[in-house]
Structures are given as structure tokens and as C-alpha cells.
Coordinates of C-alpha atoms in Angstrom, one line a residue:
Chain A
M10 CA -0.4 0.4 -0.1
T11 CA 2.8 2.7 1.1
S12 CA 4.7 1.7 -2.0
R13 CA 1.8 2.1 -4.4
R14 CA 1.3 5.5 -3.0
R15 CA 5.1 6.1 -3.1
I16 CA 4.7 5.3 -6.6
T17 CA 1.4 7.8 -7.6
H18 CA 3.1 10.1 -5.6
T19 CA 6.2 10.4 -7.7
I20 CA 4.4 10.1 -10.8
I21 CA 2.0 13.3 -9.6
F22 CA 5.1 15.0 -8.6
V23 CA 7.0 14.3 -12.2
L24 CA 3.4 15.5 -14.4
L25 CA 3.5 18.3 -11.9
S26 CA 7.1 19.6 -12.8
I27 CA 6.6 19.0 -16.3
G28 CA 3.6 21.4 -16.1
A29 CA 5.4 23.8 -13.9
V30 CA 7.9 23.9 -16.9
F31 CA 5.3 24.8 -19.3
M32 CA 4.3 27.6 -17.2
I33 CA 7.9 29.1 -16.0
G34 CA 9.7 28.4 -19.3
P35 CA 8.0 31.1 -21.8
L36 CA 9.0 33.6 -19.0
L37 CA 12.3 32.3 -18.3
W38 CA 13.2 32.6 -22.3
M39 CA 11.6 36.0 -22.5
L40 CA 14.7 36.8 -19.8
S41 CA 17.1 35.3 -21.2
T42 CA 16.1 37.2 -24.5
S43 CA 16.4 40.5 -22.8
F44 CA 20.5 39.3 -21.9
K45 CA 21.1 38.3 -25.6
D46 CA 22.6 40.4 -28.5
K47 CA 20.1 41.7 -30.7
Q48 CA 21.6 39.0 -33.6
D49 CA 22.1 36.1 -31.1
V50 CA 18.1 35.8 -30.6
F51 CA 18.1 34.3 -34.3
A52 CA 20.6 31.5 -33.4
L53 CA 19.5 28.0 -34.5
P54 CA 19.1 25.9 -32.4
P55 CA 18.1 28.2 -29.8
V56 CA 20.4 29.5 -26.8
W57 CA 18.9 29.5 -23.7
I58 CA 21.7 31.0 -21.6
P59 CA 23.4 34.0 -23.4
N60 CA 27.2 34.0 -23.6
P61 CA 27.8 36.7 -22.9
F62 CA 25.5 38.1 -21.3
H63 CA 24.4 41.8 -22.6
F64 CA 22.9 43.7 -19.5
D65 CA 23.5 46.7 -21.9
K66 CA 19.6 46.2 -23.3
Y67 CA 18.5 47.5 -19.4
S68 CA 20.3 50.7 -20.1
E69 CA 19.0 51.3 -23.3
I70 CA 15.6 51.1 -22.7
W71 CA 15.5 54.3 -20.3
E72 CA 16.6 56.3 -23.2
A73 CA 14.7 54.4 -26.0
G74 CA 10.9 55.1 -24.6
P75 CA 9.0 57.0 -21.8
L76 CA 9.7 54.2 -19.7
L77 CA 10.4 56.2 -16.3
S78 CA 7.4 58.6 -16.6
G79 CA 5.4 55.0 -17.6
I80 CA 6.1 54.1 -13.9
R81 CA 6.0 57.2 -12.4
N82 CA 2.2 57.7 -14.0
S83 CA 1.3 54.1 -13.3
L84 CA 2.5 54.3 -9.2
I85 CA 0.6 58.0 -9.2
I86 CA -2.7 56.1 -9.9
A87 CA -2.5 52.8 -8.3
V88 CA -0.9 54.4 -4.9
T89 CA -3.5 57.1 -5.0
V90 CA -6.7 54.6 -5.8
T91 CA -5.5 52.5 -3.6
I92 CA -5.2 54.5 -0.5
V93 CA -8.0 56.4 -1.1
G94 CA -10.2 53.6 -2.6
T95 CA -9.3 51.2 0.5
F96 CA -10.7 53.9 3.1
T97 CA -13.8 54.8 1.6
S98 CA -14.7 50.7 0.7
S99 CA -13.9 49.7 4.2
L100 CA -15.8 52.4 5.5
A101 CA -18.6 51.2 3.3
A102 CA -18.2 47.3 4.1
F103 CA -18.3 48.5 8.4
S104 CA -21.5 50.5 7.9
F105 CA -22.9 47.4 5.4
S106 CA -21.8 45.3 8.1
K107 CA -22.5 46.8 11.5
L108 CA -24.8 49.9 11.4
R109 CA -28.4 49.8 10.7
F110 CA -30.1 52.1 8.4
P111 CA -32.9 51.9 6.0
G112 CA -32.6 50.2 2.4
K113 CA -29.4 48.9 3.7
N114 CA -29.7 45.4 2.1
K115 CA -31.4 46.7 -1.0
I116 CA -28.6 49.0 -1.7
F117 CA -26.0 46.6 -1.3
L118 CA -27.9 44.1 -3.6
L119 CA -27.9 46.8 -6.2
M120 CA -24.3 47.5 -5.7
L121 CA -23.2 43.4 -6.3
S122 CA -25.6 43.3 -9.3
S123 CA -23.9 46.1 -10.8
L124 CA -21.0 43.9 -10.9
M125 CA -22.1 42.3 -14.0
I126 CA -21.9 45.4 -16.1
P127 CA -18.9 45.0 -18.3
Y128 CA -16.7 48.1 -18.5
P129 CA -16.9 48.2 -22.6
A130 CA -20.8 49.2 -21.9
V131 CA -20.2 52.2 -20.3
M132 CA -16.8 53.5 -21.6
I133 CA -18.3 55.7 -24.7
P134 CA -20.1 57.8 -22.0
Q135 CA -17.6 58.1 -19.5
F136 CA -15.3 58.9 -21.9
F137 CA -17.6 62.0 -22.7
M138 CA -18.4 62.7 -19.2
F139 CA -14.7 63.0 -19.1
S140 CA -13.8 64.9 -22.6
K141 CA -16.2 67.6 -20.9
L142 CA -14.2 68.3 -18.1
G143 CA -11.2 68.3 -20.3
W144 CA -9.6 65.4 -18.7
I145 CA -8.6 63.6 -21.9
D146 CA -4.9 62.9 -21.8
T147 CA -4.9 63.3 -18.0
L148 CA -4.2 60.6 -15.3
L149 CA -7.9 62.0 -13.8
P150 CA -10.1 59.6 -15.3
L151 CA -8.3 56.6 -14.5
I152 CA -8.1 58.1 -10.8
V153 CA -11.2 59.6 -9.7
P154 CA -13.9 57.0 -10.3
G155 CA -11.8 54.7 -8.0
L156 CA -11.8 57.4 -5.0
F157 CA -15.4 56.2 -4.5
G158 CA -14.5 52.8 -3.6
N159 CA -14.3 49.2 -5.0
I160 CA -17.6 47.2 -5.0
V161 CA -15.7 44.1 -5.0
M162 CA -13.2 45.2 -2.0
I163 CA -17.1 46.4 -0.2
F164 CA -18.4 42.7 -0.7
F165 CA -15.1 40.7 0.2
L166 CA -14.6 43.4 3.6
R167 CA -18.1 42.5 4.7
Q168 CA -17.7 39.3 4.6
Y169 CA -14.9 39.2 6.4
L170 CA -16.5 42.0 8.6
S171 CA -19.7 39.2 9.6
S172 CA -16.9 37.2 11.7
V173 CA -16.5 40.1 14.0
P174 CA -18.9 39.8 16.8
N175 CA -21.8 42.7 17.1
A176 CA -21.4 42.7 20.5
I177 CA -17.6 44.8 20.7
I178 CA -19.6 47.4 18.5
E179 CA -23.2 47.3 20.5
A180 CA -21.0 48.0 23.4
A181 CA -18.7 50.8 21.9
K182 CA -21.9 52.2 21.2
I183 CA -23.5 52.4 24.2
D184 CA -20.4 53.7 25.7
G185 CA -21.3 56.7 22.9
S186 CA -17.9 56.0 20.9
S187 CA -18.6 58.1 17.2
Y188 CA -19.8 55.9 14.5
F189 CA -16.2 57.0 13.0
R190 CA -14.5 56.0 15.7
L191 CA -16.3 52.8 15.6
Y192 CA -14.9 52.0 12.6
S193 CA -11.1 53.5 13.0
S194 CA -10.1 52.4 16.6
I195 CA -12.3 48.9 16.7
T196 CA -13.2 47.7 13.3
F197 CA -10.4 48.5 11.4
P198 CA -7.4 47.2 13.0
L199 CA -9.7 44.2 13.3
I200 CA -9.9 43.8 9.7
K201 CA -6.3 44.8 9.0
P202 CA -5.3 41.7 7.1
A203 CA -8.1 41.3 5.1
V204 CA -8.1 44.8 3.7
A205 CA -3.9 44.3 3.4
A206 CA -4.7 41.4 0.8
Q207 CA -7.7 43.3 -1.0
L208 CA -5.1 45.9 -1.3
I209 CA -2.9 44.1 -2.7
L210 CA -4.6 42.3 -5.8
W211 CA -6.6 45.9 -6.2
F212 CA -2.9 47.7 -6.6
M213 CA -2.1 44.6 -9.2
G214 CA -5.6 44.8 -11.1
I215 CA -4.8 48.6 -11.6
W216 CA -1.2 48.0 -12.4
N217 CA -1.9 45.8 -15.1
D218 CA -5.0 47.4 -16.4
Y219 CA -4.8 48.2 -20.3
L220 CA -8.2 48.9 -21.6
S221 CA -8.8 52.4 -19.8
P222 CA -5.4 53.7 -20.3
I223 CA -5.4 53.5 -23.8
I224 CA -8.9 55.1 -24.1
Y225 CA -7.7 58.1 -22.1
L226 CA -3.7 58.4 -22.5
N227 CA -2.3 59.9 -26.0
S228 CA 0.9 61.6 -25.3
P229 CA 4.0 59.1 -25.0
E230 CA 4.9 61.0 -21.6
K231 CA 1.3 60.7 -19.9
Q232 CA 1.3 57.2 -20.6
T233 CA 0.8 54.2 -18.1
L234 CA 3.8 51.4 -17.9
Q235 CA 1.6 48.9 -19.8
L236 CA 0.8 51.3 -22.7
V237 CA 4.8 52.2 -22.7
I238 CA 5.6 48.9 -23.4
A239 CA 2.9 48.1 -25.9
N240 CA 4.7 50.9 -27.8
F241 CA 7.9 49.6 -27.5
N242 CA 6.9 46.2 -29.3
A243 CA 5.2 48.2 -32.0
T244 CA 8.0 50.2 -32.4
Y245 CA 11.0 47.9 -32.2
A246 CA 9.4 44.8 -33.5
I247 CA 9.9 46.3 -36.9
Q248 CA 13.7 47.0 -36.3
T249 CA 13.5 43.3 -34.7
D250 CA 15.3 44.4 -31.5
Y251 CA 13.7 41.6 -29.8
P252 CA 16.1 42.0 -26.6
L253 CA 14.8 45.6 -25.8
I254 CA 11.3 45.0 -26.0
M255 CA 11.5 41.8 -23.7
A256 CA 13.9 43.9 -21.3
A257 CA 11.0 46.5 -21.3
S258 CA 8.6 44.1 -20.4
I259 CA 10.4 42.5 -17.6
I260 CA 10.7 46.1 -16.4
A261 CA 6.8 45.9 -16.5
L262 CA 6.7 42.9 -15.0
L263 CA 9.1 43.0 -12.0
P264 CA 7.2 44.9 -9.5
M265 CA 4.4 42.3 -9.8
L266 CA 6.3 39.8 -9.4
I267 CA 8.5 40.9 -6.4
I268 CA 5.1 41.6 -4.7
F269 CA 3.9 38.5 -5.6
L270 CA 6.6 36.6 -3.9
V271 CA 6.9 38.8 -0.8
F272 CA 3.0 38.5 0.0
Q273 CA 2.2 35.2 -1.7
K274 CA 0.6 33.9 1.3
Q275 CA -1.9 36.3 1.7
I276 CA -2.7 36.8 -1.8
I277 CA -3.0 32.8 -2.5
E278 CA -5.3 32.9 0.6
S279 CA -7.3 35.8 -0.1
V280 CA -7.9 34.6 -3.8
A281 CA -8.5 30.8 -2.5
I282 CA -11.2 32.4 0.1
S283 CA -12.8 34.4 -2.8
G284 CA -14.0 31.3 -4.6
V285 CA -15.5 29.7 -1.7
K286 CA -17.5 32.8 -0.4
G287 CA -18.0 33.8 -4.0
Chain B
M189 CA -36.8 55.3 25.0
N190 CA -36.2 58.9 23.6
A191 CA -32.4 58.8 24.2
K192 CA -32.3 55.2 22.1
S193 CA -34.5 56.5 19.3
N194 CA -32.2 59.4 18.9
L195 CA -28.9 57.3 19.1
Y196 CA -30.8 54.7 16.3
R197 CA -31.4 58.2 13.8
K198 CA -28.0 58.9 14.1
E199 CA -27.0 55.5 13.5
K200 CA -29.2 56.2 10.0
I201 CA -27.6 59.2 9.0
Y202 CA -23.8 57.8 9.7
G203 CA -24.7 54.4 8.4
F204 CA -26.4 55.9 5.0
L205 CA -22.8 58.3 5.1
F206 CA -20.6 56.1 4.7
I207 CA -21.9 54.1 2.1
L208 CA -22.3 57.5 0.1
P209 CA -19.1 57.3 -2.1
P210 CA -19.3 54.0 -3.2
L211 CA -23.4 54.8 -3.8
L212 CA -22.4 58.0 -5.5
G213 CA -19.6 56.7 -7.3
L214 CA -22.0 53.6 -8.9
L215 CA -24.4 56.3 -10.0
I216 CA -22.0 58.6 -12.0
F217 CA -19.7 55.9 -13.4
T218 CA -21.8 53.2 -14.0
L219 CA -25.9 53.5 -13.8
Y220 CA -25.7 56.9 -15.5
P221 CA -22.9 55.7 -18.2
M222 CA -24.9 52.4 -18.9
I223 CA -28.6 54.5 -19.5
Y224 CA -26.5 57.1 -21.5
S225 CA -25.0 54.1 -23.8
I226 CA -28.5 52.4 -23.9
Y227 CA -29.8 55.5 -25.1
G228 CA -27.0 56.2 -27.4
S229 CA -27.5 52.7 -29.5
F230 CA -30.6 54.2 -30.4
T231 CA -29.1 57.3 -32.1
D232 CA -26.8 58.1 -34.8
W233 CA -24.0 59.6 -32.4
D234 CA -20.9 60.3 -33.5
G235 CA -19.4 62.6 -30.6
L236 CA -19.1 66.1 -32.5
G237 CA -22.5 66.7 -33.9
Q238 CA -26.0 66.4 -32.8
M239 CA -27.4 62.8 -31.6
N240 CA -30.4 61.8 -33.5
V241 CA -32.6 59.2 -32.4
I242 CA -33.0 56.7 -35.3
G243 CA -34.4 53.7 -33.9
L244 CA -33.4 50.4 -34.4
S245 CA -31.6 51.2 -37.1
N246 CA -27.4 50.3 -35.5
F247 CA -29.1 47.1 -34.7
A248 CA -30.3 46.1 -37.8
D249 CA -27.3 47.3 -39.0
L250 CA -25.3 44.9 -36.8
W251 CA -27.8 42.2 -37.5
S252 CA -26.0 42.5 -41.6
D253 CA -22.5 43.4 -40.2
E254 CA -20.1 41.0 -41.2
L255 CA -17.1 42.2 -39.2
F256 CA -19.4 42.3 -36.0
H257 CA -20.6 38.4 -36.9
K258 CA -17.1 37.6 -37.0
A259 CA -15.6 39.7 -33.8
L260 CA -18.6 37.7 -32.3
F261 CA -17.7 34.4 -33.6
N262 CA -13.8 35.0 -32.5
T263 CA -14.9 35.8 -28.9
L264 CA -16.9 32.7 -28.4
F265 CA -14.5 30.1 -30.1
M266 CA -11.9 32.0 -27.7
M267 CA -14.3 30.5 -25.2
L268 CA -13.5 27.1 -26.0
G269 CA -10.6 27.5 -23.7
I270 CA -12.6 27.8 -20.7
P271 CA -13.6 23.9 -20.6
I272 CA -10.3 23.4 -21.6
G273 CA -8.4 25.3 -18.5
I274 CA -11.1 24.1 -15.9
T275 CA -10.3 20.6 -17.1
L276 CA -6.6 21.1 -16.8
A277 CA -7.0 23.1 -13.3
L278 CA -9.2 20.6 -11.4
L279 CA -6.3 18.0 -12.6
L280 CA -3.9 20.3 -10.8
A281 CA -5.7 21.0 -7.9
L282 CA -6.3 16.9 -7.6
G283 CA -2.6 16.3 -7.6
L284 CA -1.8 18.9 -5.1
N285 CA -4.1 17.7 -3.0
R286 CA -2.4 14.6 -2.3
G287 CA 0.2 16.4 -0.3
V288 CA 3.1 16.1 -2.8
P289 CA 6.9 17.6 -1.6
G290 CA 6.8 21.0 -2.8
T291 CA 3.2 22.1 -3.0
T292 CA 3.7 26.0 -2.1
A293 CA 6.9 25.9 -4.6
F294 CA 4.1 24.8 -7.3
R295 CA 1.5 26.8 -6.1
V296 CA 3.6 30.2 -6.4
I297 CA 4.7 28.8 -10.0
Y298 CA 1.4 28.2 -11.4
Y299 CA 0.4 31.5 -10.1
V300 CA 3.1 33.2 -11.5
P301 CA 1.6 34.0 -14.8
V302 CA -2.1 35.1 -13.3
I303 CA -0.3 38.0 -11.6
S304 CA 2.4 38.8 -14.8
S305 CA 1.0 41.9 -16.7
L306 CA -1.5 40.7 -19.4
A307 CA 0.7 43.3 -21.6
A308 CA 3.7 42.3 -21.0
V309 CA 2.7 38.2 -21.3
S310 CA 0.8 39.3 -24.4
I311 CA 4.3 40.9 -25.7
M312 CA 6.1 37.6 -24.8
W313 CA 3.6 35.3 -26.3
N314 CA 3.7 37.1 -29.8
W315 CA 7.7 36.6 -29.9
A316 CA 7.3 32.9 -28.6
Y317 CA 4.7 32.5 -31.8
N318 CA 7.4 34.0 -34.2
G319 CA 6.8 31.4 -37.1
D320 CA 10.7 30.9 -37.6
Y321 CA 12.9 32.1 -34.2
G322 CA 9.7 31.6 -31.3
L323 CA 9.8 29.4 -28.6
V324 CA 6.6 27.5 -29.5
N325 CA 8.0 26.4 -33.0
Q326 CA 11.4 25.5 -31.9
F327 CA 9.6 23.2 -29.2
L328 CA 7.5 21.2 -32.0
D329 CA 10.7 21.1 -34.2
L330 CA 12.4 18.2 -31.4
F331 CA 9.1 16.5 -32.2
G332 CA 10.1 17.0 -35.9
I333 CA 6.4 19.3 -36.5
S334 CA 7.3 22.5 -38.5
G335 CA 4.7 24.8 -36.9
P336 CA 3.0 27.7 -38.4
N337 CA 3.5 31.3 -38.4
W338 CA 0.8 31.4 -35.7
M339 CA -0.1 34.5 -35.7
A340 CA -0.5 35.5 -39.5
N341 CA -2.4 32.3 -40.1
K342 CA -6.3 32.4 -39.6
Y343 CA -6.4 28.8 -38.8
T344 CA -3.6 29.3 -35.8
V345 CA -4.1 32.8 -34.5
K346 CA -7.3 32.0 -32.6
P347 CA -5.9 28.7 -30.8
A348 CA -2.9 30.7 -30.4
L349 CA -4.6 33.1 -28.3
I350 CA -6.7 30.1 -26.6
I351 CA -3.5 28.5 -25.4
M352 CA -2.4 32.0 -24.0
A353 CA -5.1 32.5 -22.5
V354 CA -5.3 29.0 -20.6
W355 CA -1.7 29.1 -19.9
K356 CA -2.2 32.5 -17.7
G357 CA -5.0 31.8 -16.1
L358 CA -5.0 28.3 -15.2
G359 CA -2.9 28.7 -11.6
Y360 CA -6.4 30.9 -10.5
T361 CA -8.8 28.2 -11.0
M362 CA -6.4 25.8 -10.1
L363 CA -6.2 28.1 -6.5
L364 CA -10.3 28.1 -6.4
Y365 CA -10.3 23.9 -7.2
L366 CA -7.8 23.6 -4.1
A367 CA -9.4 25.4 -1.7
A368 CA -12.7 23.5 -2.7
L369 CA -11.4 20.5 -2.8
Q370 CA -9.3 21.0 1.2
S371 CA -12.6 22.1 2.3
V372 CA -14.5 18.4 1.6
S373 CA -14.5 16.3 4.6
R374 CA -12.3 13.1 4.1
S375 CA -14.9 11.2 6.0
Y376 CA -16.7 11.3 2.7
Y377 CA -14.2 9.1 0.8
E378 CA -13.5 6.6 3.6
A379 CA -17.3 6.1 3.7
A380 CA -17.2 5.5 -0.2
E381 CA -14.2 3.0 0.0
L382 CA -16.2 1.2 2.7
D383 CA -18.7 1.0 0.0
G384 CA -15.9 -0.6 -2.5
A385 CA -16.1 2.7 -4.5
N386 CA -13.1 3.2 -7.2
G387 CA -11.4 5.9 -7.6
F388 CA -13.1 7.6 -10.6
Q389 CA -16.4 6.9 -8.7
S390 CA -15.6 9.2 -5.8
F391 CA -14.6 11.5 -7.9
R392 CA -17.7 11.5 -10.0
H393 CA -20.0 11.1 -7.2
I394 CA -18.3 13.2 -4.3
T395 CA -15.5 15.4 -6.0
W396 CA -17.5 16.9 -8.6
P397 CA -20.5 17.8 -7.0
M398 CA -18.9 19.2 -3.9
V399 CA -16.6 21.4 -6.1
R400 CA -19.8 22.4 -8.6
P401 CA -20.1 26.0 -6.7
V402 CA -16.7 26.6 -7.4
T403 CA -17.3 25.1 -11.0
F404 CA -20.1 27.3 -11.3
F405 CA -18.2 30.5 -9.9
I406 CA -15.5 29.6 -12.2
I407 CA -17.5 29.6 -15.6
V408 CA -19.4 32.7 -14.4
T409 CA -16.4 34.8 -14.2
N410 CA -14.5 33.0 -16.9
I411 CA -17.4 33.9 -19.6
I412 CA -17.8 37.3 -18.2
G413 CA -14.0 37.8 -18.3
G414 CA -13.4 36.3 -22.0
S415 CA -16.5 38.2 -23.2
Q416 CA -14.5 41.1 -23.3
I417 CA -11.4 40.2 -24.0
F418 CA -9.2 42.7 -25.6
T419 CA -5.7 43.5 -24.9
E420 CA -4.5 40.6 -26.2
M421 CA -5.7 41.3 -29.7
N422 CA -4.4 44.9 -29.2
I423 CA -1.3 44.6 -28.8
M424 CA -0.8 40.8 -30.9
T425 CA -2.5 41.2 -34.0
P426 CA -3.3 45.2 -34.0
T427 CA -5.3 45.0 -37.3
G428 CA -7.5 42.5 -36.0
G429 CA -5.5 39.8 -37.4
P430 CA -5.3 38.1 -40.8
E431 CA -9.1 38.1 -42.2
Y432 CA -10.1 39.9 -39.1
A433 CA -9.7 36.5 -37.5
S434 CA -8.9 37.3 -34.1
A435 CA -10.7 40.7 -33.9
S436 CA -13.0 40.3 -30.7
V437 CA -16.4 42.2 -30.2
V438 CA -14.6 44.7 -27.5
F439 CA -12.0 45.0 -30.0
Y440 CA -14.5 45.9 -32.7
I441 CA -16.3 48.2 -30.1
W442 CA -13.2 50.2 -29.6
Q443 CA -12.1 50.4 -33.0
K444 CA -15.4 51.6 -34.0
A445 CA -15.9 54.1 -31.3
F446 CA -12.3 55.8 -31.0
G447 CA -11.1 54.8 -34.3
N448 CA -14.5 55.6 -36.5
F449 CA -16.4 58.3 -34.0
Q450 CA -19.3 56.0 -34.7
M451 CA -20.5 56.0 -31.0
G452 CA -23.9 55.2 -31.7
Y453 CA -23.0 51.9 -33.8
A454 CA -20.4 51.2 -31.1
S455 CA -22.8 52.0 -28.3
A456 CA -25.4 49.1 -30.1
M457 CA -22.7 46.7 -29.6
A458 CA -21.6 47.5 -26.4
V459 CA -25.6 46.9 -25.2
F460 CA -25.6 43.6 -27.2
L461 CA -22.3 42.8 -24.8
G462 CA -24.4 43.9 -21.8
V463 CA -27.4 42.0 -22.4
F464 CA -25.3 38.7 -23.4
I465 CA -23.4 38.9 -20.1
F466 CA -26.4 39.4 -18.3
V467 CA -28.4 36.9 -20.0
V468 CA -25.5 34.1 -19.5
T469 CA -25.5 34.8 -15.9
L470 CA -28.9 34.5 -15.7
I471 CA -29.2 31.5 -17.3
Q472 CA -26.2 30.0 -15.0
F473 CA -27.8 30.8 -11.7
R474 CA -31.0 28.8 -12.9
M475 CA -29.3 26.1 -13.8
N476 CA -26.8 26.1 -10.4
E477 CA -30.0 26.2 -8.5
K478 CA -31.8 23.2 -10.3
Q479 CA -29.0 21.0 -10.3
S480 CA -27.3 21.9 -6.9
F481 CA -28.2 19.5 -3.7
D482 CA -26.6 19.2 -0.1
V483 CA -24.9 16.4 0.9
D484 CA -25.3 16.9 4.6

């Protein structure tokens, strides 16, 4: 029995490893390409470990396109939205979960069902709203809507809050704490881990967003990092400068990869919960 | 009594105040634009001149617009990746659930494509699908297969995009299944084993029904996401691919709205997309209600 078990385990391990190679292989190849000379990428058979390593593409990319301003713009958007939006979202989640007011459940249901509305169905009128305000080719259309909060985050924080006993809140209410203090000094500290995980997921979503930036941002120095690397791809593919393109793409990929590796436990846990509860 | 009702009144005000920002956000940035989209779909809106109501004529045009049919067909075709992804992800999750060494490492590795930027990943796959020097064809070469120029061939461009989508989404689906599998009580399997059930029977009658809610969740979210596919084609086939073979509905909406300024026509497509998603979600919920049952 145990030897049969060991055999199945070995087979599963081997299959999972083969799968892992397919998952990580293309990304490693991308990394390897970024260290190659422009001509070396056309070597047949392909070379996985460049000889010698060329690091010059990683200095060239900063001159070859507005990569630095792309990083800056993406950071401005993602940081502003997640910080302010997390505050508004968690405050709303607290209210939905722990306060009593008429129409609460109907409003919550309305918010949840609005998740079914796809962004493409609202993007054209949104574009005209923002163009009337003169916000085209600025970061504002990508920042302002997020400041009002994120319904997905409200949903998960509300779920999480249901495990916080009402007695704590009720006791504080009777003690005469203000409602904002109920949120800020009692509730928020209790849900901090859930808030952090949701904030990271949202940050990643904004960082990797592509459709809304491409609608609003035209001038190269206004574009987010994702648009900048897409333009790298369009411009330098004609010159077949693949190492340059791959180096720029690695730069776009790296920050999220680092965040993921640092917080992988929290991220994986909160994603796993989302399926069970959603 | 008076103090208590006073407290409750205060609570009503603050409760509402605290949810006001997301509620306003929903009204301003989602509901109002959505209603405007519906109105716009009945007009000849071009973004500059006056909007004239032209009835159903945008929808009539959609009915006979071959490019729209192609975009719709392509979008639906690429959803073939959903059952493929679900099958692979469930197999992976079943494997990982047996507690083989390195489970954490496998979870992380399979999840890396999920957190990777779609733009960067599209750029990478575009290069991997290169006919002469791409990674994919060099791999096929090992087996003596000479692969096509994937992105330039109208028969292979969609399968290429499907493979990429499965690769990108696998880790996410796997993780959801893994969490669901871990919540299934061991006692069911032990009881089944005592009754003489084999591995497949246990899977068929215990595992599959138990992960059903997750499967349902994955199908709904994947259809909603899949019907909005855009970034990949915008980067990999900026013109919509050979004979428009890789253009998606959102790609076509985007072209019409922001390339040709046919806002009314694009709105009609957007409304169509919204209704499609609504109907699919509704059907899914109904089916789930009918077939679900409690094991307890």
C-alpha cells in the first residue's frame, strides 16, 4: 500500500513538474532573450543561457522610450486609488455590516448586481463625461472613479466583518463612541489583514490595466507603463530588436512579481477564499 | 426610550453617510453611463454633432455587419479555452491536494502568469509564436513538427490566443479548486471506500458535486471575462489579425468608437455585450439552482 502510494506520488510530482516547466519556461525565455545580443536571438538551435550576458539593453530602454514616466504615472494612479479607495471601501463595508439604516440590503444588492455590467458598456459615455471636463490625456479619468470605492472590496470586507462579533460594536455604541471611531479604532484594526490582501490585489489590477489607459492617454509622457511597453513592442519589433522589447517588458512585470513573491501567502489565501465565498 | 431612538436616528444618518461615496460612484460612473449607452445605441451619435434618434437602425446594421459577426464568432470561439482550463486546473488541483512535496512551490509557480501583466505576457507570447525563431515552433521542432507562423495564419491565430489564455488563467482556477477540495471532508471518501467505490466513482459522486459551486463561479467569471477580451489582440494583432480572425467584440467596439467615432453604433454593440453577459449569468444561476443539492 505505501509503496503504491509512493509510486503515485512520484508520478504526480513528475507531471506537476512538467506542467511547471510549461508555466515558467516562456517567462524564463523572455528573461534570457533580454540578455542577448540583437543577432543572437535568431540563433538556431536556440540558446537558453546567453554567452556572454549582455546587460546593455537594461540601460538602453530608459532612453528608447518614456519608460520612467510610465512607471511614475502607473504609480501615481495605483497608489492614489488604492489608498483613498481602500478607505472609502472599508468604511462602506463597515457600515453595511455593522450599522442599521433603512434600505441597506437593497443598496448592497444593487451594488452587487452592478458587477455584471461590463466596462465596455459604460466606457463610451464615460469618455464623453471626462472629455467635457477636459480630462482627456490626463490621469484623472483613471484615478477619480476609483476614489469612490471598489465594490468587490466592499463585498469581501463585508464577508470578513461578519466574523467580527456584533457585541463589540454594540458595547462601544452604548459607551458613546462616535460612529467614525467605531470604524477607525475598533473595526479597522480587526480587519487589517483582509484589507491588506484586498489592497494588494486591487493595486495589481490597476497596475496591469490596459483598456482604460489606452482610451484616455495619448501623449507618450502621459501613458502608463503597460501602454509604454506596448508601444515599445510596436516600434522595435519592426527593427527586430527583441532583447530591447523583452527588457522593457521584464521591467513592467518585475514590480508585481516581487510583490507577489513577498506576499504570496496572503495573496493566495485571499484569492482562495474568493472562490469559496463568491 | 427617547435617547435610544435618538441613537438610532444618528446611526441611520452615519450608516448612510459611510456608504455614500461608493453609491455615488456607482450612480455617476456606472449606472448613468449605462443608461446613456442604451440611449446612444438608438442614435447616430458621432461624438461631435447632434445626436438624432434613429430607432433600431444600429441594431439592424449589426444584424448584417459581417465584421461584427466575425468578432462575435471569434469571441465565442476563444471561450473554448474555458473548459480546457477548467479540466487542466482541476487535474492539477487534484494532484496538489494529495500532499506531494513542493506543494507551496508549485502553487507559486503556477500562479506567476496570473499576476504577470497581460501586456507584457502578450508581448512575450507574440515573440514565442514567431514562425521562424519563436519558442513554440522550436519546441515543436523537437518532435519533427514544423509549426506555422501562428499569429499570421487565420486558422492558428485563435488557437494560439486560447493556449495563451489557458496558460495565463490556469493558476487562478487551480487555486480556487484546491481551496474547494481542501474543504471536502475526508469522511465522505472513507465511507465511499468502505462501500467499495473506486477512485473514479469517488470523483464522480463526491468530488465533482462538492466542487460544483466553484465550477459554477469559475464558468460565470470566465464567460464574463472572456466576452471582454481585448488587450491580447490589441497588442498581438493590432489590425484584428489575418482576415479579422482574431478581432474580439470589444476590439471591434473600441475600433468603431475611438477609431471611426461611430459612437452610436459602438454603443449598440456595447449594449448587446451587456445583455449577453446578463443573460448568460442568469442562465447559469438558474442551472445551478436546479442541479445543486446538499450532501449533508
